[in-house]
CSV table of C-alpha atoms in Angstrom, one decimal:
chain,number,residue,atom,x,y,z
A,26,MET,CA,36.2,35.5,-13.6
A,27,PRO,CA,38.2,34.9,-10.5
A,28,SER,CA,40.3,38.0,-9.2
A,29,ARG,CA,43.9,38.0,-8.7
A,30,PRO,CA,45.7,38.7,-5.8
A,31,PRO,CA,47.3,42.1,-5.7
A,32,SER,CA,51.0,42.1,-6.8
A,33,ARG,CA,53.8,43.0,-4.6
A,34,ARG,CA,54.6,46.0,-5.8
A,35,ARG,CA,50.9,47.2,-5.4
A,36,VAL,CA,51.1,45.9,-1.8
A,37,LEU,CA,54.2,47.6,-1.3
A,38,GLY,CA,53.0,51.0,-3.0
A,39,LEU,CA,49.8,50.7,-0.6
A,40,GLY,CA,52.0,50.2,2.4
A,41,VAL,CA,54.5,53.2,1.5
A,42,ALA,CA,51.4,55.7,1.0
A,43,ALA,CA,50.0,54.7,4.2
A,44,SER,CA,52.9,55.0,6.1
A,45,ALA,CA,53.0,58.5,4.4
A,46,LEU,CA,49.7,59.2,5.6
A,47,LEU,CA,50.1,58.3,9.2
A,48,VAL,CA,53.5,60.0,9.6
A,49,ALA,CA,51.9,63.2,7.9
A,50,ALA,CA,48.7,63.1,10.2
A,51,TRP,CA,51.0,62.4,13.1
A,52,HIS,CA,52.8,65.3,12.3
A,53,GLY,CA,49.8,67.8,11.9
A,54,VAL,CA,48.0,66.1,14.6
A,55,GLY,CA,49.3,68.7,17.2
A,56,HIS,CA,48.2,71.7,15.5
A,57,LEU,CA,44.5,70.6,14.6
A,58,GLY,CA,41.6,72.2,16.5
A,59,SER,CA,41.3,75.6,18.7
A,60,TYR,CA,41.1,75.2,22.5
A,61,PRO,CA,40.5,77.8,25.1
A,62,PRO,CA,43.6,79.4,26.8
A,63,LEU,CA,44.7,78.1,30.3
A,64,PRO,CA,43.3,79.8,33.4
A,65,PHE,CA,46.7,78.7,35.2
A,66,PRO,CA,50.1,79.1,34.6
A,67,ALA,CA,51.5,75.8,33.2
A,68,ARG,CA,54.8,74.5,32.6
A,69,ALA,CA,54.1,71.1,30.5
A,70,VAL,CA,50.4,71.2,30.0
A,71,THR,CA,49.0,73.3,26.7
A,72,PRO,CA,45.7,74.5,26.0
A,73,LYS,CA,44.9,71.7,23.8
A,74,THR,CA,46.3,69.1,26.3
A,75,ALA,CA,44.4,70.9,29.1
A,76,ALA,CA,41.0,70.7,27.2
A,77,ILE,CA,41.7,66.5,26.7
A,78,LEU,CA,42.3,66.1,29.7
A,79,ALA,CA,39.4,67.8,31.4
A,80,VAL,CA,37.2,65.5,29.4
A,81,LEU,CA,39.3,62.2,30.0
A,82,GLY,CA,39.0,63.3,33.9
A,83,ASN,CA,35.4,63.9,33.7
A,84,TRP,CA,35.1,60.6,32.4
A,85,LEU,CA,37.0,58.9,34.7
A,86,PHE,CA,36.0,60.7,38.0
A,87,PRO,CA,32.7,62.7,37.1
A,88,PRO,CA,31.6,65.8,38.8
A,89,GLY,CA,28.8,65.1,41.4
A,90,GLY,CA,30.4,61.7,42.0
A,91,PRO,CA,31.1,60.5,45.9
A,92,LEU,CA,34.8,62.6,45.8
A,93,PRO,CA,35.4,66.0,45.7
A,94,GLY,CA,35.9,67.8,42.6
A,95,SER,CA,36.4,65.9,39.5
A,96,GLY,CA,39.1,64.4,37.8
A,97,GLY,CA,38.6,67.3,35.1
A,98,ASP,CA,38.9,70.1,37.6
A,99,LEU,CA,41.4,72.9,37.5
A,100,GLU,CA,43.1,71.6,40.8
A,101,THR,CA,43.5,68.3,39.2
A,102,LEU,CA,44.8,69.6,35.7
A,103,ARG,CA,47.5,71.8,37.8
A,104,LEU,CA,48.5,68.5,39.4
A,105,ILE,CA,48.8,66.9,36.1
A,106,ASP,CA,50.9,69.7,34.9
A,107,GLU,CA,53.4,69.8,37.9
A,108,PHE,CA,53.6,65.8,37.4
A,109,LEU,CA,54.3,66.3,33.6
A,110,ALA,CA,56.7,69.2,34.3
A,111,ASP,CA,58.7,67.0,36.9
A,112,LEU,CA,59.1,63.9,34.4
A,113,PRO,CA,62.3,63.7,32.8
A,114,PRO,CA,62.0,64.8,29.1
A,115,HIS,CA,61.8,61.3,27.7
A,116,HIS,CA,59.2,60.4,29.7
A,117,ALA,CA,57.1,63.8,29.6
A,118,MET,CA,57.4,63.7,25.8
A,119,LEU,CA,55.5,60.4,25.9
A,120,MET,CA,52.9,61.1,28.6
A,121,GLN,CA,51.9,64.4,26.8
A,122,ALA,CA,51.5,62.5,23.4
A,123,LEU,CA,49.2,60.5,25.6
A,124,PRO,CA,46.0,62.5,25.3
A,125,LEU,CA,46.3,62.7,21.5
A,126,ALA,CA,45.4,59.2,21.0
A,127,PHE,CA,42.3,60.1,22.9
A,128,GLU,CA,41.6,63.2,21.2
A,129,HIS,CA,42.5,62.2,17.7
A,130,GLY,CA,41.8,58.6,17.5
A,131,THR,CA,38.7,59.4,16.8
A,132,ALA,CA,39.3,61.1,13.6
A,133,LEU,CA,42.0,58.7,12.7
A,134,ASP,CA,39.7,55.5,13.2
A,135,ARG,CA,36.9,56.8,10.9
A,136,PHE,CA,36.9,59.1,8.3
A,137,GLY,CA,35.2,62.2,8.9
A,138,ALA,CA,35.0,61.5,12.7
A,139,ASP,CA,35.2,64.6,15.1
A,140,ARG,CA,37.9,65.1,17.6
A,141,LEU,CA,37.0,64.1,21.3
A,142,THR,CA,36.5,67.5,22.5
A,143,ALA,CA,34.2,68.6,19.7
A,144,MET,CA,31.8,65.9,20.8
A,145,PRO,CA,28.6,66.2,22.4
A,146,PRO,CA,29.3,65.1,26.1
A,147,ASP,CA,27.2,61.7,25.6
A,148,GLN,CA,29.0,61.0,22.6
A,149,GLN,CA,32.4,61.6,24.2
A,150,ARG,CA,31.4,59.0,27.1
A,151,ALA,CA,30.5,56.5,24.1
A,152,TYR,CA,33.6,56.9,22.6
A,153,LEU,CA,35.7,56.7,25.8
A,154,ASP,CA,33.4,53.7,26.9
A,155,ARG,CA,34.6,51.8,23.7
A,156,TRP,CA,37.9,52.5,24.4
A,157,PHE,CA,37.7,50.9,28.3
A,158,GLN,CA,36.0,47.7,26.5
A,159,ALA,CA,38.0,47.3,23.9
A,160,ASN,CA,40.0,43.9,23.9
A,161,ASP,CA,43.5,44.5,22.6
A,162,LEU,CA,46.7,45.2,24.2
A,163,VAL,CA,47.1,48.7,22.6
A,164,HIS,CA,44.2,50.2,24.1
A,165,ALA,CA,44.9,48.6,27.6
A,166,GLN,CA,48.4,50.1,27.5
A,167,LEU,CA,47.0,53.6,26.5
A,168,LEU,CA,44.0,53.3,29.1
A,169,THR,CA,47.0,52.1,31.7
A,170,GLY,CA,49.0,55.4,31.1
A,171,LEU,CA,45.8,57.6,31.5
A,172,LYS,CA,44.9,56.1,34.9
A,173,MET,CA,48.3,56.4,36.1
A,174,LEU,CA,48.2,60.4,35.6
A,175,TRP,CA,45.0,60.4,37.4
A,176,ASN,CA,46.6,57.8,40.3
A,177,ALA,CA,49.6,60.6,40.6
A,178,SER,CA,47.2,63.8,40.5
A,179,TYR,CA,43.5,63.7,41.5
A,180,LEU,CA,43.6,60.5,43.8
A,181,GLU,CA,46.7,62.0,45.8
A,182,ARG,CA,44.7,65.2,46.9
A,183,LEU,CA,44.4,65.7,50.1
A,184,ASP,CA,40.5,66.3,50.0
A,185,VAL,CA,40.1,63.2,47.9
A,186,GLN,CA,42.2,60.8,50.3
A,187,GLN,CA,40.2,62.3,53.1
A,188,ALA,CA,36.8,61.5,51.1
A,189,MET,CA,37.8,57.6,50.8
A,190,GLY,CA,38.5,57.7,54.1
A,191,THR,CA,42.5,56.9,53.8
A,192,PRO,CA,45.5,58.4,55.2
A,193,TYR,CA,47.2,60.6,53.5
A,194,LEU,CA,50.4,58.7,53.1
A,195,CYS,CA,52.7,62.1,52.8
A,196,ALA,CA,51.4,64.3,55.2
A,197,VAL,CA,53.8,65.6,57.6
A,198,PRO,CA,52.7,64.7,61.1
A,199,ALA,CA,51.5,67.6,63.5
């Protein structure tokens, strides 16, 4: 016996239920997980954001690479904090929400999945590599925002600029 297509009422009900679930998840996402305290006084970065940014930064610029430090070291996290603190409130809110897409995208994409920061390092890399390989506009926009954070912090460090052999553009002439 052929199955009937779902009724409009059923489709509407499922849509409302899915929307309610997403709204509830979004408001609860900011409180999920426990994270170590920050080792520096921060103006914009929370312990949760710092933990996520450390994982993301170490994925983008791993420790032991050709550049000093890493994208997730304390100096870079301090610079990201300064960058976010100096943004207008509207832009700062969007940039502070960005890491949550990477942290909780795992749990929201698949039922029962872990948070990014709770995964073992090899699973973190595989998960983030899948983000990079995804071929859609949403992933591309989120990755562009993520790269912008490190362009404005890690790649602006004097020691990193010197290691890359590029002149430090904002240096004051002696």
